[in-house]
Short mmCIF file of C-alpha atoms and ligand atoms in Angstrom, two decimals:
data_model
loop_
_atom_site.label_atom_id
_atom_site.label_comp_id
_atom_site.label_asym_id
_atom_site.label_seq_id
_atom_site.Cartn_x
_atom_site.Cartn_y
_atom_site.Cartn_z
CA MET V 1 -0.01 0.20 -0.07
CA ARG V 2 0.94 3.64 -0.32
CA ALA V 3 1.64 5.86 2.78
CA TRP V 4 2.94 9.20 3.27
CA ARG V 5 5.76 8.81 5.66
CA LEU V 6 7.60 11.79 7.62
CA LEU V 7 10.91 10.34 7.89
CA ASP V 8 12.73 13.24 9.71
CA ARG V 9 11.81 16.63 10.92
CA GLY V 10 12.62 19.46 8.67
CA THR V 11 12.02 17.34 5.59
CA PRO V 12 8.85 16.90 3.64
CA PRO V 13 7.10 13.47 3.71
CA VAL V 14 7.69 10.85 1.17
CA LEU V 15 5.28 8.77 -0.51
CA GLN V 16 6.54 5.10 0.02
CA GLU V 17 5.07 1.56 -0.64
CA VAL V 18 4.89 -0.39 2.53
CA PRO V 19 3.09 -3.56 3.64
CA VAL V 20 -0.70 -3.49 4.60
CA PRO V 21 -0.37 -3.93 8.17
CA ARG V 22 -2.17 -6.95 10.03
CA PRO V 23 -4.25 -6.18 12.88
CA THR V 24 -3.38 -8.21 16.18
CA GLY V 25 -4.98 -7.80 19.64
CA GLU V 26 -7.76 -5.08 19.79
CA GLN V 27 -6.57 -3.27 16.58
CA VAL V 28 -8.72 -2.57 13.71
CA LEU V 29 -7.61 -2.43 10.21
CA LEU V 30 -9.19 0.58 8.19
CA ARG V 31 -9.36 0.96 4.31
CA VAL V 32 -8.94 4.72 4.18
CA GLU V 33 -11.82 6.53 2.35
CA ALA V 34 -10.59 10.24 3.08
CA ALA V 35 -7.95 11.93 5.20
CA GLY V 36 -8.00 15.72 5.89
CA LEU V 37 -4.81 17.95 5.88
CA CYS V 38 -4.29 20.12 8.86
CA HIS V 39 -1.89 23.16 9.41
CA SER V 40 -0.56 21.10 12.27
CA ASP V 41 0.89 18.75 9.61
CA LEU V 42 3.12 21.61 8.40
CA HIS V 43 4.44 22.32 12.08
CA LEU V 44 4.96 18.49 12.27
CA MET V 45 7.11 18.61 9.07
CA ASP V 46 8.94 21.72 10.01
CA GLY V 47 9.27 21.08 13.81
CA ALA V 48 12.44 21.59 15.44
CA ALA V 49 13.03 18.61 17.77
CA GLY V 50 12.12 20.60 20.96
CA ALA V 51 9.19 22.19 19.61
CA VAL V 52 7.58 19.21 18.47
CA PRO V 53 8.58 15.98 20.49
CA PHE V 54 7.07 13.26 18.19
CA ALA V 55 9.99 11.42 16.82
CA PRO V 56 9.65 10.19 13.10
CA PRO V 57 9.33 8.00 11.14
CA TYR V 58 5.50 7.69 10.93
CA THR V 59 2.63 8.36 8.40
CA LEU V 60 0.81 11.41 8.56
CA GLY V 61 -2.73 11.89 8.76
CA HIS V 62 -4.89 12.58 11.85
CA GLU V 63 -8.42 13.23 9.98
CA VAL V 64 -9.49 9.97 9.09
CA VAL V 65 -12.57 8.45 7.90
CA GLY V 66 -12.43 4.72 6.90
CA THR V 67 -14.14 1.24 6.58
CA ALA V 68 -13.23 -1.61 8.97
CA VAL V 69 -11.79 -4.49 6.73
CA ALA V 70 -10.07 -6.70 9.35
CA THR V 71 -9.65 -7.19 13.33
CA GLY V 72 -7.22 -8.49 15.78
CA SER V 73 -8.77 -11.33 17.75
CA ASP V 74 -9.27 -9.26 21.09
CA ALA V 75 -11.22 -6.44 19.04
CA GLY V 76 -14.74 -8.01 19.14
CA GLU V 77 -17.32 -7.58 16.57
CA VAL V 78 -16.38 -4.35 14.39
CA SER V 79 -17.84 -3.55 11.02
CA GLY V 80 -18.89 -0.63 9.00
CA ARG V 81 -17.58 2.89 8.55
CA PHE V 82 -15.95 5.26 11.40
CA ALA V 83 -14.35 8.47 12.18
CA VAL V 84 -10.84 8.07 14.16
CA HIS V 85 -10.64 9.65 17.26
CA GLY V 86 -6.87 10.58 16.72
CA ILE V 87 -5.98 10.82 20.43
CA TRP V 88 -4.94 7.19 21.36
CA ALA V 89 -5.11 7.72 25.27
CA CYS V 90 -4.54 5.08 27.70
CA GLY V 91 -7.89 4.75 28.91
CA SER V 92 -7.18 4.37 32.52
CA CYS V 93 -5.20 7.44 33.97
CA ARG V 94 -7.25 10.04 35.97
CA GLN V 95 -8.03 12.18 32.92
CA CYS V 96 -9.12 9.31 30.78
CA ARG V 97 -11.35 7.96 33.76
CA ARG V 98 -13.12 11.35 33.66
CA GLY V 99 -13.52 11.35 29.90
CA ARG V 100 -10.92 13.92 29.40
CA GLU V 101 -8.76 11.47 27.18
CA ASN V 102 -7.37 14.45 25.06
CA TYR V 103 -5.44 15.29 28.21
CA CYS V 104 -4.37 11.66 28.95
CA THR V 105 -1.34 11.81 31.15
CA ALA V 106 0.34 8.86 29.62
CA LEU V 107 0.61 10.51 26.15
CA THR V 108 3.98 11.99 26.40
CA ARG V 109 6.04 10.61 23.34
CA SER V 110 3.06 10.59 20.95
CA ILE V 111 -0.46 11.68 20.58
CA GLY V 112 -1.59 9.03 18.35
CA CYS V 113 -3.08 8.99 14.87
CA GLY V 114 -0.44 10.60 12.48
CA ILE V 115 1.18 12.42 15.29
CA GLY V 116 4.03 10.42 16.49
CA ARG V 117 2.25 7.03 15.21
CA ASP V 118 1.16 5.98 11.71
CA GLY V 119 -1.95 7.78 10.54
CA GLY V 120 -4.19 7.72 7.60
CA LEU V 121 -2.47 9.42 4.74
CA ALA V 122 -2.45 5.98 3.17
CA ASP V 123 -4.43 3.34 1.56
CA TYR V 124 -4.94 1.48 4.99
CA MET V 125 -4.20 2.32 8.80
CA LEU V 126 -4.39 0.54 11.84
CA VAL V 127 -6.27 1.81 14.91
CA PRO V 128 -5.16 0.53 18.10
CA SER V 129 -8.54 -0.26 19.42
CA PRO V 130 -12.24 0.05 18.69
CA ARG V 131 -12.35 2.44 21.41
CA HIS V 132 -10.96 5.27 19.21
CA LEU V 133 -13.63 4.63 16.55
CA VAL V 134 -17.00 6.69 16.06
CA PRO V 135 -19.48 5.25 13.57
CA VAL V 136 -20.37 7.66 10.96
CA GLY V 137 -23.05 5.40 9.06
CA ASP V 138 -23.34 6.60 5.59
CA GLY V 139 -22.25 10.10 4.15
CA ASP V 140 -19.71 11.76 2.07
CA PRO V 141 -16.30 10.74 3.55
CA VAL V 142 -14.72 13.88 2.19
CA ALA V 143 -17.20 15.96 4.46
CA LEU V 144 -16.73 13.51 7.25
CA ALA V 145 -12.82 13.52 7.61
CA PRO V 146 -12.60 17.16 8.68
CA LEU V 147 -15.06 16.70 11.57
CA THR V 148 -12.14 14.55 13.51
CA ASP V 149 -9.97 17.45 13.94
CA ALA V 150 -11.00 20.79 12.43
CA ALA V 151 -14.58 20.68 13.60
CA LEU V 152 -13.78 18.67 16.98
CA THR V 153 -11.20 21.15 18.25
CA ALA V 154 -13.39 23.89 17.31
CA PHE V 155 -16.03 22.37 19.00
CA HIS V 156 -14.04 21.64 22.23
CA ALA V 157 -12.73 25.22 22.12
CA ILE V 158 -16.14 26.54 22.25
CA SER V 159 -18.01 24.26 24.57
CA PRO V 160 -16.95 25.65 27.97
CA HIS V 161 -18.41 29.05 26.71
CA ARG V 162 -21.57 27.75 25.09
CA ASP V 163 -23.93 28.90 27.78
CA ALA V 164 -22.71 32.41 27.76
CA LEU V 165 -22.97 32.90 23.92
CA ALA V 166 -26.38 34.34 23.48
CA GLU V 167 -25.53 38.02 24.17
CA ALA V 168 -21.94 37.67 23.47
CA LEU V 169 -19.51 39.33 21.24
CA VAL V 170 -17.24 36.91 19.65
CA VAL V 171 -14.19 37.18 17.62
CA VAL V 172 -12.64 34.27 15.40
CA ILE V 173 -9.27 34.76 14.30
CA GLY V 174 -8.23 32.64 11.08
CA VAL V 175 -11.02 31.62 8.81
CA GLY V 176 -9.24 28.45 7.59
CA GLY V 177 -9.80 24.54 8.26
CA LEU V 178 -10.61 25.16 11.91
CA GLY V 179 -11.79 28.74 11.89
CA HIS V 180 -14.53 27.91 9.06
CA LEU V 181 -16.19 25.26 11.21
CA ALA V 182 -15.99 27.52 14.49
CA LEU V 183 -17.85 29.98 12.73
CA GLN V 184 -20.72 27.47 11.74
CA LEU V 185 -20.77 26.11 15.46
CA LEU V 186 -21.02 29.56 16.90
CA HIS V 187 -23.64 30.73 14.40
CA ASP V 188 -25.44 27.40 15.36
CA THR V 189 -25.56 28.39 19.06
CA GLY V 190 -27.17 31.56 18.16
CA THR V 191 -24.26 33.95 18.38
CA THR V 192 -25.41 37.08 16.96
CA ALA V 193 -22.32 39.20 16.79
CA LEU V 194 -19.50 37.35 15.27
CA VAL V 195 -16.31 39.40 14.11
CA ALA V 196 -14.09 36.92 11.51
CA VAL V 197 -10.50 38.03 11.08
CA ASP V 198 -8.29 36.82 8.16
CA PRO V 199 -5.85 38.72 5.74
CA ARG V 200 -7.29 36.78 2.93
CA PRO V 201 -10.28 38.35 1.19
CA GLU V 202 -11.61 34.77 0.00
CA ALA V 203 -11.47 33.64 3.63
CA ARG V 204 -13.21 36.68 4.83
CA ASP V 205 -16.06 36.14 1.96
CA LEU V 206 -16.42 32.44 3.41
CA ALA V 207 -16.70 33.96 6.94
CA ALA V 208 -19.49 36.32 5.83
CA GLU V 209 -21.26 33.50 3.98
CA LEU V 210 -21.02 31.31 7.16
CA GLY V 211 -22.74 33.65 9.55
CA ALA V 212 -19.83 36.36 10.44
CA THR V 213 -21.57 39.63 10.80
CA HIS V 214 -18.32 41.47 10.50
CA VAL V 215 -15.16 40.79 8.89
CA ALA V 216 -11.51 42.31 9.43
CA GLY V 217 -8.42 41.81 7.58
CA SER V 218 -6.21 41.87 10.64
CA ALA V 219 -6.38 41.94 14.59
CA GLU V 220 -5.77 45.59 14.36
CA ALA V 221 -8.55 46.18 12.04
CA ALA V 222 -10.79 44.05 14.60
CA ILE V 223 -9.96 46.38 17.28
CA ALA V 224 -11.11 49.17 15.16
CA THR V 225 -14.37 47.20 14.46
CA LEU V 226 -14.92 46.15 17.91
CA ALA V 227 -14.85 49.98 18.95
CA THR V 228 -17.70 50.73 17.02
CA LEU V 229 -20.04 47.68 18.52
CA ASP V 230 -22.10 47.75 21.69
CA GLY V 231 -20.44 50.46 23.25
CA GLY V 232 -16.87 49.56 22.03
CA ALA V 233 -15.90 47.63 25.30
CA GLY V 234 -14.57 44.80 23.18
CA ALA V 235 -15.24 40.96 22.73
CA ASP V 236 -16.35 38.43 25.43
CA LEU V 237 -14.86 35.66 23.70
CA VAL V 238 -11.64 35.62 21.16
CA LEU V 239 -10.97 32.19 19.39
CA ASP V 240 -7.58 32.57 18.10
CA PHE V 241 -6.92 29.80 15.48
CA VAL V 242 -3.57 31.55 14.43
CA GLY V 243 -1.71 32.25 17.57
CA SER V 244 0.75 34.55 15.84
CA PRO V 245 2.78 37.38 17.75
CA ASP V 246 0.43 39.76 15.86
CA THR V 247 -2.74 38.13 17.08
CA LEU V 248 -1.75 37.24 20.56
CA GLY V 249 -0.27 40.49 20.92
CA ALA V 250 -3.58 42.32 20.35
CA THR V 251 -5.45 40.07 22.89
CA ASP V 252 -5.58 42.78 25.77
CA LEU V 253 -6.93 45.31 23.11
CA LEU V 254 -9.61 42.89 21.65
CA LEU V 255 -11.08 41.58 25.04
CA ALA V 256 -13.84 43.36 27.13
CA PRO V 257 -13.90 43.01 30.76
CA GLY V 258 -14.53 39.32 32.05
CA GLY V 259 -13.69 38.25 28.52
CA SER V 260 -11.90 34.87 27.56
CA SER V 261 -9.30 34.13 25.03
CA VAL V 262 -8.88 30.76 23.73
CA VAL V 263 -5.73 30.12 21.99
CA VAL V 264 -5.93 27.23 19.41
CA GLY V 265 -3.31 28.14 16.84
CA SER V 266 0.37 27.49 17.40
CA GLY V 267 1.63 30.27 15.10
CA GLY V 268 4.74 31.20 17.40
CA GLY V 269 3.32 34.03 19.53
CA SER V 270 2.92 34.18 23.19
CA LEU V 271 0.57 35.88 25.53
CA THR V 272 1.71 37.14 28.91
CA VAL V 273 -0.50 36.61 31.82
CA ALA V 274 0.26 38.99 34.59
CA LYS V 275 -1.85 39.96 37.58
CA GLY V 276 -1.97 43.81 37.98
CA GLY V 277 -1.18 43.94 34.20
CA THR V 278 -3.18 42.24 31.50
CA LEU V 279 -5.40 40.16 33.51
CA ALA V 280 -6.60 43.04 36.00
CA ARG V 281 -10.14 42.74 34.43
CA GLY V 282 -11.23 39.25 35.18
CA TRP V 283 -9.88 37.83 31.80
CA THR V 284 -9.45 34.00 31.23
CA VAL V 285 -6.83 32.44 29.03
CA SER V 286 -6.89 28.86 27.95
CA ALA V 287 -5.16 26.66 25.40
CA PRO V 288 -7.28 23.78 24.70
CA PHE V 289 -6.13 20.61 22.94
CA TRP V 290 -8.13 18.69 20.15
CA GLY V 291 -11.30 17.20 21.78
CA THR V 292 -12.67 14.16 23.56
CA ARG V 293 -14.35 11.17 22.00
CA ALA V 294 -17.51 12.32 23.22
CA ASP V 295 -17.24 15.61 21.65
CA LEU V 296 -16.55 13.66 18.25
CA VAL V 297 -19.78 11.94 18.74
CA GLU V 298 -21.71 15.17 19.17
CA VAL V 299 -19.71 16.74 16.27
CA VAL V 300 -20.82 13.60 14.03
CA ALA V 301 -24.37 14.07 15.12
CA LEU V 302 -24.46 17.92 14.34
CA SER V 303 -22.96 17.12 10.95
CA ARG V 304 -25.76 14.40 10.41
CA ALA V 305 -28.42 17.09 11.37
CA GLY V 306 -27.10 19.18 8.64
CA ARG V 307 -25.93 21.83 11.40
CA VAL V 308 -22.16 21.93 10.42
CA HIS V 309 -20.56 21.17 7.06
CA ALA V 310 -16.87 21.43 6.00
CA GLU V 311 -16.03 23.21 2.86
CA THR V 312 -13.66 20.99 1.18
CA GLU V 313 -11.12 20.82 -1.77
CA THR V 314 -10.46 17.16 -2.77
CA TYR V 315 -6.96 15.61 -4.00
CA ALA V 316 -5.83 12.12 -4.88
CA LEU V 317 -3.25 10.55 -2.24
CA ALA V 318 -0.31 10.91 -4.79
CA ASP V 319 -1.11 14.78 -4.99
CA ALA V 320 -1.02 15.28 -0.93
CA MET V 321 2.22 17.48 -1.41
CA THR V 322 0.23 19.84 -3.90
CA ALA V 323 -2.29 20.18 -1.24
CA TYR V 324 0.11 20.81 1.49
CA GLU V 325 1.62 23.48 -0.40
CA ARG V 326 -1.62 25.33 -1.22
CA LEU V 327 -2.28 25.09 2.50
CA ARG V 328 1.09 26.65 3.22
CA ALA V 329 0.56 29.38 0.86
CA GLY V 330 -2.99 30.06 2.19
CA GLN V 331 -4.65 29.26 -0.85
CA VAL V 332 -7.12 26.38 0.49
CA ARG V 333 -10.65 27.22 0.96
CA GLY V 334 -11.95 25.18 4.11
CA ARG V 335 -10.05 22.04 4.17
CA ALA V 336 -8.19 20.15 1.84
CA VAL V 337 -9.12 16.34 1.86
CA VAL V 338 -7.19 13.45 -0.01
CA VAL V 339 -8.90 10.33 -1.06
CA PRO V 340 -6.63 7.39 -1.67
P1 NAD D 1 -5.53 26.89 8.25
O1 NAD D 1 -4.11 27.12 7.41
O2 NAD D 1 -6.36 26.15 7.31
O3 NAD D 1 -6.21 28.19 8.69
C1 NAD D 1 -5.43 29.53 9.04
C2 NAD D 1 -6.09 30.55 8.67
O4 NAD D 1 -5.50 31.66 9.35
C3 NAD D 1 -5.86 30.87 7.21
O5 NAD D 1 -7.15 31.18 6.64
C4 NAD D 1 -4.88 32.14 7.00
O6 NAD D 1 -5.28 32.93 6.07
C5 NAD D 1 -5.36 32.97 8.47
N1 NAD D 1 -4.28 33.64 8.93
C6 NAD D 1 -3.02 33.51 8.77
N2 NAD D 1 -2.17 34.63 9.78
C7 NAD D 1 -3.43 35.23 10.04
C8 NAD D 1 -3.27 36.44 11.01
N3 NAD D 1 -2.22 37.06 11.34
N4 NAD D 1 -4.68 36.93 11.36
C9 NAD D 1 -5.77 36.29 11.02
N5 NAD D 1 -5.67 35.31 10.24
C10 NAD D 1 -4.59 34.65 9.81
O7 NAD D 1 -4.89 26.19 9.48
P2 NAD D 1 -5.93 25.39 10.51
O8 NAD D 1 -5.56 23.77 9.84
O9 NAD D 1 -7.12 25.82 10.59
O10 NAD D 1 -5.11 25.29 11.85
C11 NAD D 1 -4.89 26.54 12.59
C12 NAD D 1 -3.97 26.61 13.61
O11 NAD D 1 -4.37 25.54 14.63
C13 NAD D 1 -2.55 25.79 13.38
O12 NAD D 1 -1.59 26.57 14.00
C14 NAD D 1 -2.77 24.40 13.70
O13 NAD D 1 -1.41 24.02 14.10
C15 NAD D 1 -3.53 24.69 15.00
N6 NAD D 1 -4.24 23.41 15.44
C16 NAD D 1 -4.33 23.37 16.90
C17 NAD D 1 -5.07 22.31 17.35
C18 NAD D 1 -5.27 22.31 18.98
O14 NAD D 1 -6.00 21.11 19.38
N7 NAD D 1 -4.80 23.12 19.81
C19 NAD D 1 -5.74 21.40 16.57
C20 NAD D 1 -5.67 21.66 15.13
C21 NAD D 1 -4.71 22.64 14.69
ZN1 ZN D 2 -4.84 8.24 30.04
#
């Protein structure tokens, strides 16, 4: 079978011919139907050893939908089509016991699917246990694949704030794979004042289509927009899907008293938290990671109900690098998805 293998940090992945893996124990072999390409893959390819602790070689691809075609002897009855929950947590640590497997304390050297372990940018992939599978029934695999990270991460980032969204003024920074799904999820919860920020005009057009009430080309422009809205106090919630020095550096000017900054993007910026300084006005800052399996079940249900839908561009497996280059150049509308 073919697999896009990351052989070393700082080098592009290569398409290699490797044996189809044989499932043992609890493992499930999936025939990959679709795999989404995430900006995090670019960080994994580029990553300096310290910044990205997951040692190659491994197969990329952490947004995967596929069909179960074989199982190990301890996997039980597994058949049908599944979305892969890519955080291959231990299932028994104190975080896992509380259903917070995205913060599993045992995951230190790898996260799982395509992040330190072989993922689904390939014809087939092994999932370590049926625990990490969520049934998807029928439906277009290309539309389903981005649910497993882009939508799941956005959902998990928004979740703690859901009850406070009705009267809230919300800013979404970065209308790419994650951001365009976050806008839909926010719009779906009834958020009425939604400012989307992206330097790309096409991304701002997409944001407006998906429910943004205002668009801005930079964090600075968003601050100017906020000054004109609802008394000019700023935003209650800032979801930063970029996390660069310019976006995080603008946080204190974007937030209203009592507001929350949720940092999702790993764009190399940092945010200083200092009492008496930037946090004097009841702000909270969080940096959530991916989402739980239970979140993914909810996201799949939202998608089946037509309440969230990934905008996608489709590529053949052999063309994955072309798609990654488009992603790096900021040319992808929504999510690029590979179909083996
Ligand atoms: P993407 O490339 O699809 O989208 C990024 C968007 O941000 C693009 O539309 C781009 O035009 C826009 N952008 C770039 N610079 C900007 C700026 N200064 N201000 C405003 N917008 C800007 O990327 P993605 O796949 O959606 O991932 C976004 C980020 O989230 C990446 O850093 C990725 O690694 C990270 N990520 C984090 C998690 C997590 O669990 N925390 C999960 C997945 C991805
Ligand atoms: Zn655990």
